C-alpha cells in the first residue's frame, strides 16, 4: 500500500499568494512538506511566510506571462532546495468577465491564454523530464468546471481551462510509464478572492447549478490536492478530478 504521507516532499506551488494556492501551500506545510511558494505577488508571499513561521516555507517570484521567468523560477527552486517531487499549479486569471464573445477583447484573450495555458505548458515542460529521469513525480494543474462545461460570458477562461484539461490528458499518456502522473482538478465555485469579482447575478446563477447548494471551500481543494500529489495516487493520470458539489459527475 502506497502512503498518503508527503512529509519532506519538495512541492512547488504556484499562485501561492492567494485563495486556493495559499491554502494548498500552507496546508502542505502542516502536512510536513517543504514548499516552494511561487507567485508574482512577492509582498503577499512575504506576509504569508511571516505568518506561517516555518523553515520549510520558501518564497519565489514568478511571472507566468514570461517563459524565462517560469524557467528561472524552476531552476532557482531546484538549485536552492533540490529535486522536485511535485508541482501544483494554481496560477490563473479570469480575464474580463461578463462580455459576450462578439465583444471579447483579443488582447485580454491573449493574456488569459498566456497565463492559464501557455504558462502551464512551460511549467510542465520545465519539470517533467527531471521527474521522469528520477522515476517519480506528481504534477497537478488547477483547471475548472468552466473547462468541462463552458460558462457563458467567460469564453477566454472556459477555453483556456478546456485546453488545460486537454494538455493534461495528452501529457498523461506520454509519461504514463515513467512514474510521473499529471492530473487536473475541475472545481466549481470555490470561495476565494477570485469569486469575489463575480456579480451578484453571476454568483447566484453559478451557485444554483451546484446540487449541494453552496460554494466549495479552499480547504476542500487542498485536501484533494494533498492526496493527488501523494505516492498513494499512483494509478490515475491524465484525469480531471471533479470538485463541484455534484454538478459535474463525469
Ligand atoms: N475560485 C474558484 O471558484 C475557482 C474555481 C475553479 C478553478 N479555479 C482555479 O484555481 C486557481 C486558483 O484560483 P483562486 O480562486 O485561488 O484565484 P486567486 O485570484 O485568489 O489567486 C490567483 C493567484 O495567481 C497569481 N497570479 C495571477 N497572475 C499571475 C502571473 N502572471 N504570474 C504569477 N502569478 C500570478 C495571483 O497573484 C494570485 O496569487 C486558478 O487557476 C483558478 O482558475 C478557481
PDB file of C-alpha atoms and ligand atoms in Angstrom:
ATOM      1  CA  UNK A   1       0.000   0.000   0.000  1.00  0.00           C
ATOM      2  CA  UNK A   2       1.421   3.393  -1.036  1.00  0.00           C
ATOM      3  CA  UNK A   3       1.419   6.184   1.502  1.00  0.00           C
ATOM      4  CA  UNK A   4      -0.553   9.442   1.571  1.00  0.00           C
ATOM      5  CA  UNK A   5       2.342  10.947   3.539  1.00  0.00           C
ATOM      6  CA  UNK A   6       4.019  13.933   1.851  1.00  0.00           C
ATOM      7  CA  UNK A   7       6.440  14.691   4.723  1.00  0.00           C
ATOM      8  CA  UNK A   8       9.689  16.217   3.431  1.00  0.00           C
ATOM      9  CA  UNK A   9       8.420  16.144  -0.157  1.00  0.00           C
ATOM     10  CA  UNK A  10       9.544  19.258  -2.034  1.00  0.00           C
ATOM     11  CA  UNK A  11       6.412  20.709  -3.640  1.00  0.00           C
ATOM     12  CA  UNK A  12       6.362  23.789  -5.882  1.00  0.00           C
ATOM     13  CA  UNK A  13       3.040  25.624  -5.546  1.00  0.00           C
ATOM     14  CA  UNK A  14       2.242  28.472  -7.944  1.00  0.00           C
ATOM     15  CA  UNK A  15      -0.392  31.118  -7.305  1.00  0.00           C
ATOM     16  CA  UNK A  16       0.523  30.668  -3.639  1.00  0.00           C
ATOM     17  CA  UNK A  17      -0.133  34.289  -2.623  1.00  0.00           C
ATOM     18  CA  UNK A  18      -3.934  33.998  -2.649  1.00  0.00           C
ATOM     19  CA  UNK A  19      -7.014  31.801  -2.419  1.00  0.00           C
ATOM     20  CA  UNK A  20      -6.608  28.162  -3.378  1.00  0.00           C
ATOM     21  CA  UNK A  21      -2.815  28.286  -3.886  1.00  0.00           C
ATOM     22  CA  UNK A  22      -2.286  29.922  -0.493  1.00  0.00           C
ATOM     23  CA  UNK A  23      -4.429  27.278   1.232  1.00  0.00           C
ATOM     24  CA  UNK A  24      -2.613  24.470  -0.572  1.00  0.00           C
ATOM     25  CA  UNK A  25       0.848  25.870   0.241  1.00  0.00           C
ATOM     26  CA  UNK A  26       0.097  26.474   3.929  1.00  0.00           C
ATOM     27  CA  UNK A  27      -1.790  23.214   4.473  1.00  0.00           C
ATOM     28  CA  UNK A  28       1.067  21.253   2.865  1.00  0.00           C
ATOM     29  CA  UNK A  29       3.398  22.822   5.454  1.00  0.00           C
ATOM     30  CA  UNK A  30       1.101  21.430   8.181  1.00  0.00           C
ATOM     31  CA  UNK A  31       1.439  18.037   6.476  1.00  0.00           C
ATOM     32  CA  UNK A  32       5.232  18.259   6.773  1.00  0.00           C
ATOM     33  CA  UNK A  33       6.094  19.060   3.148  1.00  0.00           C
ATOM     34  CA  UNK A  34       8.792  21.505   2.042  1.00  0.00           C
ATOM     35  CA  UNK A  35       7.016  24.162  -0.017  1.00  0.00           C
ATOM     36  CA  UNK A  36       8.372  26.462  -2.719  1.00  0.00           C
ATOM     37  CA  UNK A  37       5.597  29.064  -2.807  1.00  0.00           C
ATOM     38  CA  UNK A  38       5.699  30.974  -6.104  1.00  0.00           C
ATOM     39  CA  UNK A  39       3.683  33.971  -7.279  1.00  0.00           C
ATOM     40  CA  UNK A  40       4.121  37.348  -8.935  1.00  0.00           C
ATOM     41  CA  UNK A  41       2.938  38.980  -5.697  1.00  0.00           C
ATOM     42  CA  UNK A  42       6.110  38.714  -3.623  1.00  0.00           C
ATOM     43  CA  UNK A  43       4.900  41.171  -0.958  1.00  0.00           C
ATOM     44  CA  UNK A  44       1.899  38.960  -0.182  1.00  0.00           C
ATOM     45  CA  UNK A  45       4.093  35.833  -0.161  1.00  0.00           C
ATOM     46  CA  UNK A  46       6.368  37.527   2.373  1.00  0.00           C
ATOM     47  CA  UNK A  47       3.355  38.265   4.621  1.00  0.00           C
ATOM     48  CA  UNK A  48       2.264  34.623   4.429  1.00  0.00           C
ATOM     49  CA  UNK A  49       5.820  33.484   5.220  1.00  0.00           C
ATOM     50  CA  UNK A  50       5.797  35.702   8.333  1.00  0.00           C
ATOM     51  CA  UNK A  51       2.507  34.136   9.445  1.00  0.00           C
ATOM     52  CA  UNK A  52       3.488  30.540   8.676  1.00  0.00           C
ATOM     53  CA  UNK A  53       6.808  30.776  10.556  1.00  0.00           C
ATOM     54  CA  UNK A  54       8.215  27.542   9.147  1.00  0.00           C
ATOM     55  CA  UNK A  55      11.706  26.876   7.849  1.00  0.00           C
ATOM     56  CA  UNK A  56      10.063  24.634   5.246  1.00  0.00           C
ATOM     57  CA  UNK A  57       8.221  27.565   3.626  1.00  0.00           C
ATOM     58  CA  UNK A  58      10.272  29.217   0.858  1.00  0.00           C
ATOM     59  CA  UNK A  59       9.111  32.007  -1.424  1.00  0.00           C
ATOM     60  CA  UNK A  60       9.986  32.748  -5.050  1.00  0.00           C
ATOM     61  CA  UNK A  61       8.821  35.372  -7.527  1.00  0.00           C
ATOM     62  CA  UNK A  62       7.474  34.278 -10.903  1.00  0.00           C
ATOM     63  CA  UNK A  63       5.548  35.970 -13.688  1.00  0.00           C
ATOM     64  CA  UNK A  64       3.555  33.495 -15.746  1.00  0.00           C
ATOM     65  CA  UNK A  65       3.423  35.711 -18.844  1.00  0.00           C
ATOM     66  CA  UNK A  66       7.177  35.211 -19.261  1.00  0.00           C
ATOM     67  CA  UNK A  67       8.813  31.929 -20.303  1.00  0.00           C
ATOM     68  CA  UNK A  68      12.198  32.997 -18.933  1.00  0.00           C
ATOM     69  CA  UNK A  69      10.630  33.918 -15.581  1.00  0.00           C
ATOM     70  CA  UNK A  70       8.997  30.469 -15.238  1.00  0.00           C
ATOM     71  CA  UNK A  71      12.184  28.628 -16.279  1.00  0.00           C
ATOM     72  CA  UNK A  72      14.296  30.827 -13.994  1.00  0.00           C
ATOM     73  CA  UNK A  73      11.951  30.174 -11.074  1.00  0.00           C
ATOM     74  CA  UNK A  74      12.021  26.377 -11.532  1.00  0.00           C
ATOM     75  CA  UNK A  75      15.847  26.463 -11.805  1.00  0.00           C
ATOM     76  CA  UNK A  76      16.206  28.575  -8.672  1.00  0.00           C
ATOM     77  CA  UNK A  77      13.825  26.380  -6.654  1.00  0.00           C
ATOM     78  CA  UNK A  78      15.720  23.215  -7.594  1.00  0.00           C
ATOM     79  CA  UNK A  79      19.190  24.701  -7.132  1.00  0.00           C
ATOM     80  CA  UNK A  80      18.238  26.140  -3.716  1.00  0.00           C
ATOM     81  CA  UNK A  81      16.141  23.245  -2.407  1.00  0.00           C
ATOM     82  CA  UNK A  82      16.786  20.110  -4.508  1.00  0.00           C
ATOM     83  CA  UNK A  83      14.768  17.977  -6.907  1.00  0.00           C
ATOM     84  CA  UNK A  84      11.016  18.493  -7.020  1.00  0.00           C
ATOM     85  CA  UNK A  85       8.673  15.688  -6.040  1.00  0.00           C
ATOM     86  CA  UNK A  86       5.514  17.574  -7.020  1.00  0.00           C
ATOM     87  CA  UNK A  87       4.128  20.706  -8.619  1.00  0.00           C
ATOM     88  CA  UNK A  88       0.689  22.204  -8.003  1.00  0.00           C
ATOM     89  CA  UNK A  89      -0.096  24.974 -10.463  1.00  0.00           C
ATOM     90  CA  UNK A  90      -2.749  27.355  -9.105  1.00  0.00           C
ATOM     91  CA  UNK A  91      -1.918  30.443 -11.168  1.00  0.00           C
ATOM     92  CA  UNK A  92      -4.957  31.510 -13.132  1.00  0.00           C
ATOM     93  CA  UNK A  93      -6.869  34.611 -14.117  1.00  0.00           C
ATOM     94  CA  UNK A  94     -10.479  35.104 -15.165  1.00  0.00           C
ATOM     95  CA  UNK A  95      -9.765  37.942 -17.579  1.00  0.00           C
ATOM     96  CA  UNK A  96     -12.526  40.377 -18.420  1.00  0.00           C
ATOM     97  CA  UNK A  97     -15.682  38.875 -17.075  1.00  0.00           C
ATOM     98  CA  UNK A  98     -19.222  39.374 -18.396  1.00  0.00           C
ATOM     99  CA  UNK A  99     -18.587  40.034 -22.087  1.00  0.00           C
ATOM    100  CA  UNK A 100     -20.299  38.200 -24.921  1.00  0.00           C
ATOM    101  CA  UNK A 101     -17.960  36.632 -27.471  1.00  0.00           C
ATOM    102  CA  UNK A 102     -18.812  39.350 -30.010  1.00  0.00           C
ATOM    103  CA  UNK A 103     -17.336  41.924 -27.627  1.00  0.00           C
ATOM    104  CA  UNK A 104     -14.300  39.940 -26.499  1.00  0.00           C
ATOM    105  CA  UNK A 105     -11.102  41.956 -26.357  1.00  0.00           C
ATOM    106  CA  UNK A 106      -8.408  39.973 -28.204  1.00  0.00           C
ATOM    107  CA  UNK A 107      -5.579  41.383 -26.072  1.00  0.00           C
ATOM    108  CA  UNK A 108      -7.432  40.211 -22.973  1.00  0.00           C
ATOM    109  CA  UNK A 109      -7.950  36.778 -24.564  1.00  0.00           C
ATOM    110  CA  UNK A 110      -4.202  36.586 -25.301  1.00  0.00           C
ATOM    111  CA  UNK A 111      -3.343  37.433 -21.695  1.00  0.00           C
ATOM    112  CA  UNK A 112      -5.709  34.806 -20.273  1.00  0.00           C
ATOM    113  CA  UNK A 113      -4.243  32.259 -22.714  1.00  0.00           C
ATOM    114  CA  UNK A 114      -0.664  33.219 -21.793  1.00  0.00           C
ATOM    115  CA  UNK A 115      -1.241  32.790 -18.069  1.00  0.00           C
ATOM    116  CA  UNK A 116      -3.749  29.916 -17.908  1.00  0.00           C
ATOM    117  CA  UNK A 117      -2.490  27.661 -20.714  1.00  0.00           C
ATOM    118  CA  UNK A 118       0.873  28.732 -22.196  1.00  0.00           C
ATOM    119  CA  UNK A 119       2.313  29.227 -18.694  1.00  0.00           C
ATOM    120  CA  UNK A 120       1.046  25.810 -17.618  1.00  0.00           C
ATOM    121  CA  UNK A 121       2.731  24.198 -20.632  1.00  0.00           C
ATOM    122  CA  UNK A 122       6.046  25.957 -19.945  1.00  0.00           C
ATOM    123  CA  UNK A 123       5.949  24.885 -16.290  1.00  0.00           C
ATOM    124  CA  UNK A 124       5.137  21.290 -17.249  1.00  0.00           C
ATOM    125  CA  UNK A 125       7.993  21.215 -19.791  1.00  0.00           C
ATOM    126  CA  UNK A 126      10.400  22.621 -17.213  1.00  0.00           C
ATOM    127  CA  UNK A 127       9.772  19.976 -14.539  1.00  0.00           C
ATOM    128  CA  UNK A 128       8.604  16.767 -16.183  1.00  0.00           C
ATOM    129  CA  UNK A 129      11.823  15.436 -17.709  1.00  0.00           C
ATOM    130  CA  UNK A 130      13.718  15.638 -14.420  1.00  0.00           C
ATOM    131  CA  UNK A 131      10.861  13.882 -12.637  1.00  0.00           C
ATOM    132  CA  UNK A 132      10.766  11.142 -15.290  1.00  0.00           C
ATOM    133  CA  UNK A 133      14.556  10.666 -15.079  1.00  0.00           C
ATOM    134  CA  UNK A 134      14.174  10.219 -11.307  1.00  0.00           C
ATOM    135  CA  UNK A 135      11.256   7.787 -11.833  1.00  0.00           C
ATOM    136  CA  UNK A 136       8.768   9.714  -9.675  1.00  0.00           C
ATOM    137  CA  UNK A 137       6.755  12.922  -9.873  1.00  0.00           C
ATOM    138  CA  UNK A 138       3.323  14.444  -9.422  1.00  0.00           C
ATOM    139  CA  UNK A 139       2.002  17.379 -11.463  1.00  0.00           C
ATOM    140  CA  UNK A 140      -1.393  18.887 -10.729  1.00  0.00           C
ATOM    141  CA  UNK A 141      -2.943  21.823 -12.591  1.00  0.00           C
ATOM    142  CA  UNK A 142      -5.981  23.789 -11.428  1.00  0.00           C
ATOM    143  CA  UNK A 143      -8.429  23.663 -14.330  1.00  0.00           C
ATOM    144  CA  UNK A 144     -12.114  24.498 -13.759  1.00  0.00           C
ATOM    145  CA  UNK A 145     -15.670  23.329 -14.296  1.00  0.00           C
ATOM    146  CA  UNK A 146     -15.674  26.101 -16.949  1.00  0.00           C
ATOM    147  CA  UNK A 147     -13.289  23.934 -18.974  1.00  0.00           C
ATOM    148  CA  UNK A 148     -15.635  20.934 -18.779  1.00  0.00           C
ATOM    149  CA  UNK A 149     -18.949  22.697 -19.312  1.00  0.00           C
ATOM    150  CA  UNK A 150     -18.181  26.213 -20.609  1.00  0.00           C
ATOM    151  CA  UNK A 151     -19.575  29.090 -18.577  1.00  0.00           C
ATOM    152  CA  UNK A 152     -21.323  31.875 -20.506  1.00  0.00           C
ATOM    153  CA  UNK A 153     -19.638  35.297 -20.667  1.00  0.00           C
ATOM    154  CA  UNK A 154     -16.299  33.691 -19.782  1.00  0.00           C
ATOM    155  CA  UNK A 155     -15.068  32.438 -23.141  1.00  0.00           C
ATOM    156  CA  UNK A 156     -11.327  33.048 -22.658  1.00  0.00           C
ATOM    157  CA  UNK A 157     -11.377  31.452 -19.219  1.00  0.00           C
ATOM    158  CA  UNK A 158     -13.514  28.479 -20.327  1.00  0.00           C
ATOM    159  CA  UNK A 159     -11.481  27.856 -23.494  1.00  0.00           C
ATOM    160  CA  UNK A 160      -8.099  28.005 -21.746  1.00  0.00           C
ATOM    161  CA  UNK A 161      -9.280  25.745 -18.915  1.00  0.00           C
ATOM    162  CA  UNK A 162     -10.588  23.246 -21.508  1.00  0.00           C
ATOM    163  CA  UNK A 163      -7.163  23.495 -23.154  1.00  0.00           C
ATOM    164  CA  UNK A 164      -5.510  22.755 -19.835  1.00  0.00           C
ATOM    165  CA  UNK A 165      -7.652  19.629 -19.384  1.00  0.00           C
ATOM    166  CA  UNK A 166      -6.547  18.556 -22.892  1.00  0.00           C
ATOM    167  CA  UNK A 167      -2.896  19.252 -22.105  1.00  0.00           C
ATOM    168  CA  UNK A 168      -3.078  17.041 -19.029  1.00  0.00           C
ATOM    169  CA  UNK A 169      -4.819  14.196 -20.913  1.00  0.00           C
ATOM    170  CA  UNK A 170      -2.182  14.284 -23.659  1.00  0.00           C
ATOM    171  CA  UNK A 171       0.889  14.505 -21.423  1.00  0.00           C
ATOM    172  CA  UNK A 172      -0.534  11.914 -19.006  1.00  0.00           C
ATOM    173  CA  UNK A 173      -0.472   9.331 -21.790  1.00  0.00           C
ATOM    174  CA  UNK A 174       3.017  10.371 -22.970  1.00  0.00           C
ATOM    175  CA  UNK A 175       4.524   9.869 -19.497  1.00  0.00           C
ATOM    176  CA  UNK A 176       2.307   7.032 -18.256  1.00  0.00           C
ATOM    177  CA  UNK A 177       5.138   4.526 -17.796  1.00  0.00           C
ATOM    178  CA  UNK A 178       7.633   6.881 -16.152  1.00  0.00           C
ATOM    179  CA  UNK A 179       6.388   7.112 -12.560  1.00  0.00           C
ATOM    180  CA  UNK A 180       5.196  10.663 -13.206  1.00  0.00           C
ATOM    181  CA  UNK A 181       1.479  11.421 -13.058  1.00  0.00           C
ATOM    182  CA  UNK A 182      -0.124  14.597 -14.329  1.00  0.00           C
ATOM    183  CA  UNK A 183      -3.711  15.448 -13.445  1.00  0.00           C
ATOM    184  CA  UNK A 184      -6.011  18.435 -13.182  1.00  0.00           C
ATOM    185  CA  UNK A 185      -8.799  19.441 -10.834  1.00  0.00           C
ATOM    186  CA  UNK A 186     -12.007  20.969 -12.168  1.00  0.00           C
ATOM    187  CA  UNK A 187     -13.656  22.813  -9.286  1.00  0.00           C
ATOM    188  CA  UNK A 188     -16.969  24.614  -9.467  1.00  0.00           C
ATOM    189  CA  UNK A 189     -17.245  27.835  -7.493  1.00  0.00           C
ATOM    190  CA  UNK A 190     -14.802  27.929  -4.560  1.00  0.00           C
ATOM    191  CA  UNK A 191     -14.931  30.756  -2.047  1.00  0.00           C
ATOM    192  CA  UNK A 192     -11.802  32.836  -2.799  1.00  0.00           C
ATOM    193  CA  UNK A 193     -10.701  36.351  -3.869  1.00  0.00           C
ATOM    194  CA  UNK A 194     -11.289  35.264  -7.497  1.00  0.00           C
ATOM    195  CA  UNK A 195     -15.003  34.633  -6.913  1.00  0.00           C
ATOM    196  CA  UNK A 196     -15.364  37.970  -5.107  1.00  0.00           C
ATOM    197  CA  UNK A 197     -15.109  39.627  -8.547  1.00  0.00           C
ATOM    198  CA  UNK A 198     -18.323  37.926  -9.775  1.00  0.00           C
ATOM    199  CA  UNK A 199     -21.530  39.958  -9.931  1.00  0.00           C
ATOM    200  CA  UNK A 200     -24.402  39.007  -7.606  1.00  0.00           C
ATOM    201  CA  UNK A 201     -26.372  37.682 -10.596  1.00  0.00           C
ATOM    202  CA  UNK A 202     -23.448  35.550 -11.843  1.00  0.00           C
ATOM    203  CA  UNK A 203     -22.814  34.137  -8.362  1.00  0.00           C
ATOM    204  CA  UNK A 204     -26.500  33.279  -7.940  1.00  0.00           C
ATOM    205  CA  UNK A 205     -26.643  31.580 -11.328  1.00  0.00           C
ATOM    206  CA  UNK A 206     -23.421  29.586 -10.822  1.00  0.00           C
ATOM    207  CA  UNK A 207     -24.401  28.550  -7.292  1.00  0.00           C
ATOM    208  CA  UNK A 208     -27.855  27.437  -8.436  1.00  0.00           C
ATOM    209  CA  UNK A 209     -26.183  24.789 -10.619  1.00  0.00           C
ATOM    210  CA  UNK A 210     -24.388  23.187  -7.651  1.00  0.00           C
ATOM    211  CA  UNK A 211     -26.574  20.390  -6.179  1.00  0.00           C
ATOM    212  CA  UNK A 212     -25.014  20.864  -2.714  1.00  0.00           C
ATOM    213  CA  UNK A 213     -26.295  24.481  -2.873  1.00  0.00           C
ATOM    214  CA  UNK A 214     -23.087  26.024  -1.554  1.00  0.00           C
ATOM    215  CA  UNK A 215     -19.659  27.202  -2.656  1.00  0.00           C
ATOM    216  CA  UNK A 216     -16.680  24.917  -2.127  1.00  0.00           C
ATOM    217  CA  UNK A 217     -14.004  25.714   0.462  1.00  0.00           C
ATOM    218  CA  UNK A 218     -10.311  26.170  -0.299  1.00  0.00           C
ATOM    219  CA  UNK A 219      -9.603  23.549   2.387  1.00  0.00           C
ATOM    220  CA  UNK A 220     -11.652  21.022   0.359  1.00  0.00           C
ATOM    221  CA  UNK A 221      -9.462  21.723  -2.674  1.00  0.00           C
ATOM    222  CA  UNK A 222      -6.284  21.426  -0.586  1.00  0.00           C
ATOM    223  CA  UNK A 223      -7.333  18.075   0.931  1.00  0.00           C
ATOM    224  CA  UNK A 224      -7.961  16.582  -2.503  1.00  0.00           C
ATOM    225  CA  UNK A 225      -4.716  18.066  -3.854  1.00  0.00           C
ATOM    226  CA  UNK A 226      -2.719  16.529  -0.987  1.00  0.00           C
ATOM    227  CA  UNK A 227      -3.943  13.073  -1.937  1.00  0.00           C
ATOM    228  CA  UNK A 228      -3.455  13.552  -5.689  1.00  0.00           C
ATOM    229  CA  UNK A 229       0.193  14.576  -5.248  1.00  0.00           C
ATOM    230  CA  UNK A 230       0.940  11.809  -2.736  1.00  0.00           C
ATOM    231  CA  UNK A 231       2.505   8.423  -3.614  1.00  0.00           C
ATOM    232  CA  UNK A 232      -0.918   6.848  -2.891  1.00  0.00           C
ATOM    233  CA  UNK A 233      -2.463   8.362  -6.037  1.00  0.00           C
ATOM    234  CA  UNK A 234      -0.459   6.081  -8.298  1.00  0.00           C
ATOM    235  CA  UNK A 235      -2.888   4.657 -10.893  1.00  0.00           C
ATOM    236  CA  UNK A 236      -4.515   7.863 -12.131  1.00  0.00           C
ATOM    237  CA  UNK A 237      -3.011  10.124 -14.759  1.00  0.00           C
ATOM    238  CA  UNK A 238      -4.422  12.479 -17.379  1.00  0.00           C
ATOM    239  CA  UNK A 239      -7.572  12.867 -15.299  1.00  0.00           C
ATOM    240  CA  UNK A 240      -9.671  15.920 -14.452  1.00  0.00           C
ATOM    241  CA  UNK A 241     -10.782  15.394 -10.844  1.00  0.00           C
ATOM    242  CA  UNK A 242     -14.288  16.678 -10.126  1.00  0.00           C
ATOM    243  CA  UNK A 243     -14.813  19.036  -7.194  1.00  0.00           C
ATOM    244  CA  UNK A 244     -18.191  20.526  -7.935  1.00  0.00           C
ATOM    245  CA  UNK A 245     -20.681  19.654  -5.173  1.00  0.00           C
ATOM    246  CA  UNK A 246     -22.353  17.200  -7.548  1.00  0.00           C
ATOM    247  CA  UNK A 247     -22.598  19.468 -10.629  1.00  0.00           C
ATOM    248  CA  UNK A 248     -20.304  17.541 -12.977  1.00  0.00           C
ATOM    249  CA  UNK A 249     -20.298  13.882 -12.026  1.00  0.00           C
ATOM    250  CA  UNK A 250     -18.216  12.765 -15.007  1.00  0.00           C
TER     251      UNK A 250
HETATM  252  N1  LIG B   1     -12.067  30.205  -7.055  1.00  0.00           N
HETATM  253  C1  LIG B   1     -12.793  29.443  -7.856  1.00  0.00           C
HETATM  254  O1  LIG B   1     -14.036  29.394  -7.788  1.00  0.00           O
HETATM  255  C2  LIG B   1     -12.117  28.545  -8.851  1.00  0.00           C
HETATM  256  C3  LIG B   1     -12.875  27.559  -9.475  1.00  0.00           C
HETATM  257  C4  LIG B   1     -12.274  26.741 -10.409  1.00  0.00           C
HETATM  258  C5  LIG B   1     -10.939  26.876 -10.701  1.00  0.00           C
HETATM  259  N2  LIG B   1     -10.198  27.843 -10.071  1.00  0.00           N
HETATM  260  C6  LIG B   1      -8.784  27.957 -10.436  1.00  0.00           C
HETATM  261  O2  LIG B   1      -7.987  27.775  -9.286  1.00  0.00           O
HETATM  262  C7  LIG B   1      -6.803  28.568  -9.389  1.00  0.00           C
HETATM  263  C8  LIG B   1      -6.686  29.472  -8.170  1.00  0.00           C
HETATM  264  O3  LIG B   1      -7.837  30.290  -8.088  1.00  0.00           O
HETATM  265  P1  LIG B   1      -8.094  31.298  -6.875  1.00  0.00           P
HETATM  266  O4  LIG B   1      -9.549  31.396  -6.720  1.00  0.00           O
HETATM  267  O5  LIG B   1      -7.250  30.924  -5.718  1.00  0.00           O
HETATM  268  O6  LIG B   1      -7.571  32.680  -7.539  1.00  0.00           O
HETATM  269  P2  LIG B   1      -6.881  33.940  -6.876  1.00  0.00           P
HETATM  270  O7  LIG B   1      -7.155  35.067  -7.811  1.00  0.00           O
HETATM  271  O8  LIG B   1      -7.276  34.075  -5.448  1.00  0.00           O
HETATM  272  O9  LIG B   1      -5.313  33.574  -6.921  1.00  0.00           O
HETATM  273  C9  LIG B   1      -4.583  33.535  -8.116  1.00  0.00           C
HETATM  274  C10 LIG B   1      -3.108  33.775  -7.830  1.00  0.00           C
HETATM  275  O10 LIG B   1      -2.411  33.765  -9.096  1.00  0.00           O
HETATM  276  C11 LIG B   1      -1.454  34.814  -9.071  1.00  0.00           C
HETATM  277  N3  LIG B   1      -1.158  35.270 -10.427  1.00  0.00           N
HETATM  278  C12 LIG B   1      -2.002  35.888 -11.298  1.00  0.00           C
HETATM  279  N4  LIG B   1      -1.349  36.200 -12.426  1.00  0.00           N
HETATM  280  C13 LIG B   1      -0.069  35.768 -12.271  1.00  0.00           C
HETATM  281  C14 LIG B   1       1.080  35.807 -13.096  1.00  0.00           C
HETATM  282  N5  LIG B   1       1.091  36.411 -14.295  1.00  0.00           N
HETATM  283  N6  LIG B   1       2.225  35.254 -12.649  1.00  0.00           N
HETATM  284  C15 LIG B   1       2.268  34.684 -11.412  1.00  0.00           C
HETATM  285  N7  LIG B   1       1.215  34.640 -10.571  1.00  0.00           N
HETATM  286  C16 LIG B   1       0.062  35.180 -10.992  1.00  0.00           C
HETATM  287  C17 LIG B   1      -2.110  35.926  -8.258  1.00  0.00           C
HETATM  288  O11 LIG B   1      -1.141  36.853  -7.757  1.00  0.00           O
HETATM  289  C18 LIG B   1      -2.823  35.126  -7.171  1.00  0.00           C
HETATM  290  O12 LIG B   1      -1.982  34.949  -6.045  1.00  0.00           O
HETATM  291  C19 LIG B   1      -6.928  29.343 -10.715  1.00  0.00           C
HETATM  292  O13 LIG B   1      -6.251  28.651 -11.724  1.00  0.00           O
HETATM  293  C20 LIG B   1      -8.421  29.319 -10.974  1.00  0.00           C
HETATM  294  O14 LIG B   1      -8.711  29.462 -12.340  1.00  0.00           O
HETATM  295  C21 LIG B   1     -10.761  28.678  -9.159  1.00  0.00           C
END
